[in-house]
Amino acid sequence: MKECLLCTRRQFLGTASLLAAGAAMPQFLARAAAAVESGKVVKGFHDDRILLVVQLGGGNDGLNMVVPYSDDAYYRARPKIGLKQDRLIKINDQIGLNNRMTAMKDLMDGGKVTLIEGVGYPNPNRSHFRSMEIWHTATDSNKFSETGWLGRYFDNQCGGEAEPVAGVAIGGERPQAFGGKKGFGVAFQDPGSFGWTEGQGQAREENYKLINTVARPHNDTLDFLQKVTNDAVLSSDRVREVAKKYKGGISYPRDPFGQSLETVAKMIAGGLPTKIYYVTLSGFDTHANQVGTQDNLLDRFSKGIDAFYKDMKAQGNGDRVLIMTFSEFGRRVEENASGGTDHGTAAPMMLIGDPVVAGMAGKRPSLTDLDQGDLKYTTDFRSVYASVLDQWLHTDSKIILGQGFPQINMVKGASAIKTA
């Protein structure tokens, strides 16, 4: 198996400062453009399947997203913010979706959604930073890791020569989940923002010329970096052409989340050999005035995912793409005095797309048997990760996660692996 070895972010940033001009285009785009032209998938990976991870940042309140309307304990705990039945789209005689999620309900009715309730982990941490770190590294709550679960997946799948990047996050920061020993994963907001040519203004033209003429002592690392930078600059137009070739015809919401999903769709349509895409919808930390805030966020989430799914179908890529959603924690069962909810524990996850085994998975947590006022998790989030790794990405989850976890049958044609 061949290694997908890239210049690490630390190496790139550390050495780039010596060039007196920071190139905006990381080297992966040059190689990715070449891979697009050759029609290759990422070497070391088994197929062209794609995972899109959607992070709902801030701690999404699962109880007002998937509402247990048949349970009186829900309304006793939330006399002001509890959603009445006329504000729900009923899934069955026990639960309903927030009525701003009509598009998601359509996907459910079409058999495109697996809903897993009560997802969390033992000894939960209610800090945004620490809980997000636990989800990103897939470690026990009392352990720390320098690598992310997807970074370990990248490391495990590759073994010697340079290849296009396997993970792309749409946004300003690379997610901790991408952190690996071989430097996989980058983040950018817009493919058109990378690189520049000589016609893009005097300041950029000066930087362009400086990159190509900077005088310095001979140094193998600097020689390598300058070559990488030059190749990336020269290839940036080709990468932008990948995005320009996108002829979706699907109308995306004009908010940042919708635009991030459209960017992912452009990259997939252009044939970039990326295995993992990552997007974030933030704002779910609803300590006050929750109902209106969360309603609007769920509306964006639902409409954005629906547009992306339709785009994948129109491209003929519906069977190649699996969407997985998560939040770092849920909210407390009881509302607070400010019309919101405070940091909690367990929350729902969703798997979305043509490949899923549709329906409900996991066990709904009790609203009365609580852990200091919080839901007791019923499914470890690493069971979901393990199911995705084994059943969708065709890799050994025990190697990536460090141990085995019981799995749920989530992917059509795959069998759940019962591992203790």
mmCIF file of N, CA and C in Angstrom, residues 183-267:
data_model
loop_
_atom_site.group_PDB
_atom_site.id
_atom_site.type_symbol
_atom_site.label_atom_id
_atom_site.label_comp_id
_atom_site.label_asym_id
_atom_site.label_seq_id
_atom_site.Cartn_x
_atom_site.Cartn_y
_atom_site.Cartn_z
ATOM 1 N N GLY A 183 0.155 14.643 8.349
ATOM 2 C CA GLY A 183 -0.213 15.978 7.915
ATOM 3 C C GLY A 183 -1.378 16.064 6.967
ATOM 4 N N PHE A 184 -2.322 15.131 7.032
ATOM 5 C CA PHE A 184 -3.439 15.168 6.102
ATOM 6 C C PHE A 184 -4.473 16.215 6.488
ATOM 7 N N GLY A 185 -5.180 16.697 5.494
ATOM 8 C CA GLY A 185 -6.313 17.554 5.737
ATOM 9 C C GLY A 185 -5.966 19.021 5.702
ATOM 10 N N VAL A 186 -6.757 19.787 4.958
ATOM 11 C CA VAL A 186 -6.597 21.227 4.879
ATOM 12 C C VAL A 186 -7.971 21.865 4.980
ATOM 13 N N ALA A 187 -7.975 23.171 5.170
ATOM 14 C CA ALA A 187 -9.225 23.915 5.235
ATOM 15 C C ALA A 187 -9.148 25.113 4.312
ATOM 16 N N PHE A 188 -10.223 25.390 3.590
ATOM 17 C CA PHE A 188 -10.349 26.619 2.812
ATOM 18 C C PHE A 188 -11.825 26.926 2.652
ATOM 19 N N GLN A 189 -12.133 28.206 2.477
ATOM 20 C CA GLN A 189 -13.521 28.618 2.363
ATOM 21 C C GLN A 189 -14.006 28.574 0.925
ATOM 22 N N ASP A 190 -13.125 28.977 -0.004
ATOM 23 C CA ASP A 190 -13.523 29.111 -1.400
ATOM 24 C C ASP A 190 -12.361 28.664 -2.270
ATOM 25 N N PRO A 191 -12.565 27.691 -3.156
ATOM 26 C CA PRO A 191 -11.454 27.255 -4.001
ATOM 27 C C PRO A 191 -10.876 28.371 -4.849
ATOM 28 N N GLY A 192 -11.671 29.380 -5.161
ATOM 29 C CA GLY A 192 -11.170 30.488 -5.952
ATOM 30 C C GLY A 192 -10.266 31.428 -5.189
ATOM 31 N N SER A 193 -10.198 31.265 -3.855
ATOM 32 C CA SER A 193 -9.366 32.164 -3.053
ATOM 33 C C SER A 193 -7.930 31.699 -2.963
ATOM 34 N N PHE A 194 -7.635 30.490 -3.427
ATOM 35 C CA PHE A 194 -6.276 29.974 -3.366
ATOM 36 C C PHE A 194 -5.468 30.429 -4.567
ATOM 37 N N GLY A 195 -4.205 30.749 -4.302
ATOM 38 C CA GLY A 195 -3.287 31.097 -5.388
ATOM 39 C C GLY A 195 -3.606 32.448 -5.990
ATOM 40 N N TRP A 196 -2.753 32.889 -6.896
ATOM 41 C CA TRP A 196 -3.003 34.115 -7.632
ATOM 42 C C TRP A 196 -2.213 34.089 -8.923
ATOM 43 N N THR A 197 -2.584 34.943 -9.807
ATOM 44 C CA THR A 197 -1.834 35.096 -11.050
ATOM 45 C C THR A 197 -1.389 36.541 -11.155
ATOM 46 N N GLU A 198 -0.639 36.873 -12.197
ATOM 47 C CA GLU A 198 -0.058 38.210 -12.289
ATOM 48 C C GLU A 198 -1.091 39.279 -12.615
ATOM 49 N N GLY A 199 -2.283 38.914 -12.939
ATOM 50 C CA GLY A 199 -3.293 39.899 -13.282
ATOM 51 C C GLY A 199 -4.211 40.257 -12.143
ATOM 52 N N GLN A 200 -3.857 39.895 -10.896
ATOM 53 C CA GLN A 200 -4.774 40.073 -9.781
ATOM 54 C C GLN A 200 -4.351 41.209 -8.861
ATOM 55 N N GLY A 201 -3.794 42.239 -9.396
ATOM 56 C CA GLY A 201 -3.474 43.393 -8.579
ATOM 57 C C GLY A 201 -1.988 43.514 -8.303
ATOM 58 N N GLN A 202 -1.580 44.745 -8.047
ATOM 59 C CA GLN A 202 -0.149 45.015 -7.906
ATOM 60 C C GLN A 202 0.464 44.272 -6.725
ATOM 61 N N ALA A 203 -0.226 44.262 -5.578
ATOM 62 C CA ALA A 203 0.346 43.618 -4.391
ATOM 63 C C ALA A 203 0.541 42.131 -4.614
ATOM 64 N N ARG A 204 -0.456 41.495 -5.200
ATOM 65 C CA ARG A 204 -0.333 40.062 -5.446
ATOM 66 C C ARG A 204 0.717 39.787 -6.518
ATOM 67 N N GLU A 205 0.803 40.678 -7.502
ATOM 68 C CA GLU A 205 1.807 40.486 -8.547
ATOM 69 C C GLU A 205 3.210 40.565 -7.955
ATOM 70 N N GLU A 206 3.410 41.497 -7.017
ATOM 71 C CA GLU A 206 4.718 41.605 -6.387
ATOM 72 C C GLU A 206 5.048 40.339 -5.600
ATOM 73 N N ASN A 207 4.057 39.808 -4.881
ATOM 74 C CA ASN A 207 4.287 38.571 -4.147
ATOM 75 C C ASN A 207 4.584 37.418 -5.086
ATOM 76 N N TYR A 208 3.859 37.378 -6.189
ATOM 77 C CA TYR A 208 4.068 36.320 -7.184
ATOM 78 C C TYR A 208 5.509 36.351 -7.694
ATOM 79 N N LYS A 209 5.984 37.553 -8.025
ATOM 80 C CA LYS A 209 7.351 37.669 -8.530
ATOM 81 C C LYS A 209 8.370 37.361 -7.440
ATOM 82 N N LEU A 210 8.053 37.772 -6.200
ATOM 83 C CA LEU A 210 8.978 37.538 -5.103
ATOM 84 C C LEU A 210 9.174 36.051 -4.851
ATOM 85 N N ILE A 211 8.097 35.304 -4.918
ATOM 86 C CA ILE A 211 8.190 33.857 -4.727
ATOM 87 C C ILE A 211 9.150 33.248 -5.728
ATOM 88 N N ASN A 212 9.111 33.754 -6.951
ATOM 89 C CA ASN A 212 9.908 33.171 -8.013
ATOM 90 C C ASN A 212 11.341 33.693 -8.061
ATOM 91 N N THR A 213 11.619 34.787 -7.343
ATOM 92 C CA THR A 213 12.958 35.380 -7.460
ATOM 93 C C THR A 213 13.675 35.506 -6.129
ATOM 94 N N VAL A 214 13.031 35.071 -5.015
ATOM 95 C CA VAL A 214 13.632 35.276 -3.705
ATOM 96 C C VAL A 214 15.035 34.670 -3.660
ATOM 97 N N ALA A 215 16.005 35.490 -3.205
ATOM 98 C CA ALA A 215 17.393 35.026 -3.096
ATOM 99 C C ALA A 215 17.612 34.449 -1.706
ATOM 100 N N ARG A 216 18.279 33.316 -1.635
ATOM 101 C CA ARG A 216 18.511 32.678 -0.362
ATOM 102 C C ARG A 216 19.632 31.659 -0.522
ATOM 103 N N PRO A 217 20.276 31.258 0.548
ATOM 104 C CA PRO A 217 21.269 30.185 0.480
ATOM 105 C C PRO A 217 20.593 28.883 0.071
ATOM 106 N N HIS A 218 21.383 27.980 -0.508
ATOM 107 C CA HIS A 218 20.844 26.684 -0.887
ATOM 108 C C HIS A 218 20.369 25.932 0.354
ATOM 109 N N ASN A 219 19.178 25.397 0.282
ATOM 110 C CA ASN A 219 18.614 24.621 1.380
ATOM 111 C C ASN A 219 17.591 23.675 0.779
ATOM 112 N N ASP A 220 17.747 22.376 1.035
ATOM 113 C CA ASP A 220 16.859 21.402 0.404
ATOM 114 C C ASP A 220 15.404 21.646 0.770
ATOM 115 N N THR A 221 15.155 21.982 2.045
ATOM 116 C CA THR A 221 13.772 22.208 2.466
ATOM 117 C C THR A 221 13.190 23.423 1.773
ATOM 118 N N LEU A 222 13.984 24.505 1.701
ATOM 119 C CA LEU A 222 13.506 25.702 1.027
ATOM 120 C C LEU A 222 13.325 25.459 -0.462
ATOM 121 N N ASP A 223 14.240 24.705 -1.059
ATOM 122 C CA ASP A 223 14.087 24.373 -2.479
ATOM 123 C C ASP A 223 12.784 23.622 -2.710
ATOM 124 N N PHE A 224 12.526 22.670 -1.822
ATOM 125 C CA PHE A 224 11.296 21.889 -1.956
ATOM 126 C C PHE A 224 10.070 22.779 -1.813
ATOM 127 N N LEU A 225 10.090 23.636 -0.786
ATOM 128 C CA LEU A 225 8.935 24.492 -0.546
ATOM 129 C C LEU A 225 8.712 25.459 -1.689
ATOM 130 N N GLN A 226 9.794 26.037 -2.233
ATOM 131 C CA GLN A 226 9.615 26.969 -3.339
ATOM 132 C C GLN A 226 9.060 26.249 -4.560
ATOM 133 N N LYS A 227 9.524 25.040 -4.810
ATOM 134 C CA LYS A 227 8.993 24.284 -5.944
ATOM 135 C C LYS A 227 7.511 23.995 -5.733
ATOM 136 N N VAL A 228 7.183 23.592 -4.506
ATOM 137 C CA VAL A 228 5.780 23.326 -4.184
ATOM 138 C C VAL A 228 4.938 24.577 -4.388
ATOM 139 N N THR A 229 5.457 25.710 -3.879
ATOM 140 C CA THR A 229 4.726 26.965 -4.007
ATOM 141 C C THR A 229 4.544 27.352 -5.463
ATOM 142 N N ASN A 230 5.606 27.274 -6.240
ATOM 143 C CA ASN A 230 5.511 27.616 -7.657
ATOM 144 C C ASN A 230 4.526 26.712 -8.380
ATOM 145 N N ASP A 231 4.621 25.403 -8.108
ATOM 146 C CA ASP A 231 3.701 24.466 -8.750
ATOM 147 C C ASP A 231 2.263 24.784 -8.381
ATOM 148 N N ALA A 232 2.059 25.132 -7.102
ATOM 149 C CA ALA A 232 0.703 25.424 -6.660
ATOM 150 C C ALA A 232 0.159 26.671 -7.330
ATOM 151 N N VAL A 233 0.995 27.719 -7.393
ATOM 152 C CA VAL A 233 0.554 28.956 -8.041
ATOM 153 C C VAL A 233 0.220 28.705 -9.502
ATOM 154 N N LEU A 234 1.094 27.982 -10.182
ATOM 155 C CA LEU A 234 0.868 27.717 -11.600
ATOM 156 C C LEU A 234 -0.348 26.830 -11.822
ATOM 157 N N SER A 235 -0.687 26.004 -10.818
ATOM 158 C CA SER A 235 -1.802 25.071 -10.974
ATOM 159 C C SER A 235 -3.117 25.640 -10.471
ATOM 160 N N SER A 236 -3.082 26.792 -9.812
ATOM 161 C CA SER A 236 -4.293 27.294 -9.173
ATOM 162 C C SER A 236 -5.405 27.561 -10.167
ATOM 163 N N ASP A 237 -5.041 28.034 -11.360
ATOM 164 C CA ASP A 237 -6.067 28.266 -12.370
ATOM 165 C C ASP A 237 -6.768 26.971 -12.737
ATOM 166 N N ARG A 238 -6.000 25.879 -12.793
ATOM 167 C CA ARG A 238 -6.605 24.597 -13.148
ATOM 168 C C ARG A 238 -7.572 24.143 -12.067
ATOM 169 N N VAL A 239 -7.217 24.389 -10.795
ATOM 170 C CA VAL A 239 -8.107 24.014 -9.707
ATOM 171 C C VAL A 239 -9.379 24.845 -9.749
ATOM 172 N N ARG A 240 -9.227 26.139 -10.006
ATOM 173 C CA ARG A 240 -10.422 26.982 -10.107
ATOM 174 C C ARG A 240 -11.298 26.532 -11.262
ATOM 175 N N GLU A 241 -10.676 26.005 -12.311
ATOM 176 C CA GLU A 241 -11.464 25.501 -13.432
ATOM 177 C C GLU A 241 -12.336 24.328 -13.011
ATOM 178 N N VAL A 242 -11.846 23.529 -12.045
ATOM 179 C CA VAL A 242 -12.658 22.425 -11.532
ATOM 180 C C VAL A 242 -13.971 22.963 -10.988
ATOM 181 N N ALA A 243 -13.882 24.036 -10.186
ATOM 182 C CA ALA A 243 -15.090 24.624 -9.624
ATOM 183 C C ALA A 243 -15.960 25.252 -10.705
ATOM 184 N N LYS A 244 -15.318 25.869 -11.714
ATOM 185 C CA LYS A 244 -16.088 26.522 -12.774
ATOM 186 C C LYS A 244 -16.861 25.521 -13.620
ATOM 187 N N LYS A 245 -16.369 24.293 -13.696
ATOM 188 C CA LYS A 245 -17.044 23.282 -14.496
ATOM 189 C C LYS A 245 -18.367 22.842 -13.881
ATOM 190 N N TYR A 246 -18.546 23.187 -12.627
ATOM 191 C CA TYR A 246 -19.756 22.785 -11.910
ATOM 192 C C TYR A 246 -20.982 23.429 -12.542
ATOM 193 N N LYS A 247 -21.907 22.611 -13.002
ATOM 194 C CA LYS A 247 -23.142 23.091 -13.618
ATOM 195 C C LYS A 247 -24.324 22.465 -12.891
ATOM 196 N N GLY A 248 -24.419 22.758 -11.600
ATOM 197 C CA GLY A 248 -25.355 22.030 -10.756
ATOM 198 C C GLY A 248 -26.815 22.183 -11.112
ATOM 199 N N GLY A 249 -27.276 23.412 -11.250
ATOM 200 C CA GLY A 249 -28.695 23.618 -11.479
ATOM 201 C C GLY A 249 -29.539 23.465 -10.231
ATOM 202 N N ILE A 250 -28.898 23.201 -9.091
ATOM 203 C CA ILE A 250 -29.604 23.081 -7.820
ATOM 204 C C ILE A 250 -29.466 24.395 -7.065
ATOM 205 N N SER A 251 -30.567 24.870 -6.523
ATOM 206 C CA SER A 251 -30.551 26.129 -5.784
ATOM 207 C C SER A 251 -30.210 25.861 -4.318
ATOM 208 N N TYR A 252 -29.077 26.379 -3.874
ATOM 209 C CA TYR A 252 -28.661 26.238 -2.481
ATOM 210 C C TYR A 252 -29.092 27.465 -1.683
ATOM 211 N N PRO A 253 -29.350 27.302 -0.382
ATOM 212 C CA PRO A 253 -29.573 28.475 0.463
ATOM 213 C C PRO A 253 -28.374 29.409 0.387
ATOM 214 N N ARG A 254 -28.620 30.709 0.434
ATOM 215 C CA ARG A 254 -27.541 31.681 0.263
ATOM 216 C C ARG A 254 -26.871 32.047 1.592
ATOM 217 N N ASP A 255 -26.999 31.197 2.585
ATOM 218 C CA ASP A 255 -26.304 31.413 3.851
ATOM 219 C C ASP A 255 -24.969 30.675 3.829
ATOM 220 N N PRO A 256 -24.063 30.960 4.782
ATOM 221 C CA PRO A 256 -22.734 30.335 4.744
ATOM 222 C C PRO A 256 -22.761 28.810 4.747
ATOM 223 N N PHE A 257 -23.685 28.214 5.481
ATOM 224 C CA PHE A 257 -23.749 26.753 5.509
ATOM 225 C C PHE A 257 -24.131 26.202 4.144
ATOM 226 N N GLY A 258 -25.144 26.786 3.531
ATOM 227 C CA GLY A 258 -25.541 26.351 2.197
ATOM 228 C C GLY A 258 -24.432 26.533 1.188
ATOM 229 N N GLN A 259 -23.694 27.640 1.298
ATOM 230 C CA GLN A 259 -22.605 27.883 0.362
ATOM 231 C C GLN A 259 -21.441 26.915 0.580
ATOM 232 N N SER A 260 -21.214 26.526 1.845
ATOM 233 C CA SER A 260 -20.179 25.526 2.112
ATOM 234 C C SER A 260 -20.535 24.192 1.470
ATOM 235 N N LEU A 261 -21.794 23.810 1.574
ATOM 236 C CA LEU A 261 -22.233 22.564 0.955
ATOM 237 C C LEU A 261 -22.128 22.639 -0.564
ATOM 238 N N GLU A 262 -22.430 23.799 -1.123
ATOM 239 C CA GLU A 262 -22.304 23.947 -2.571
ATOM 240 C C GLU A 262 -20.836 23.835 -2.998
ATOM 241 N N THR A 263 -19.927 24.369 -2.176
ATOM 242 C CA THR A 263 -18.508 24.233 -2.488
ATOM 243 C C THR A 263 -18.091 22.768 -2.496
ATOM 244 N N VAL A 264 -18.570 21.998 -1.522
ATOM 245 C CA VAL A 264 -18.282 20.560 -1.512
ATOM 246 C C VAL A 264 -18.818 19.911 -2.780
ATOM 247 N N ALA A 265 -20.033 20.283 -3.161
ATOM 248 C CA ALA A 265 -20.625 19.714 -4.379
ATOM 249 C C ALA A 265 -19.782 20.032 -5.605
ATOM 250 N N LYS A 266 -19.230 21.241 -5.665
ATOM 251 C CA LYS A 266 -18.360 21.616 -6.786
ATOM 252 C C LYS A 266 -17.121 20.729 -6.836
ATOM 253 N N MET A 267 -16.527 20.500 -5.680
ATOM 254 C CA MET A 267 -15.319 19.681 -5.632
ATOM 255 C C MET A 267 -15.611 18.240 -6.050
#
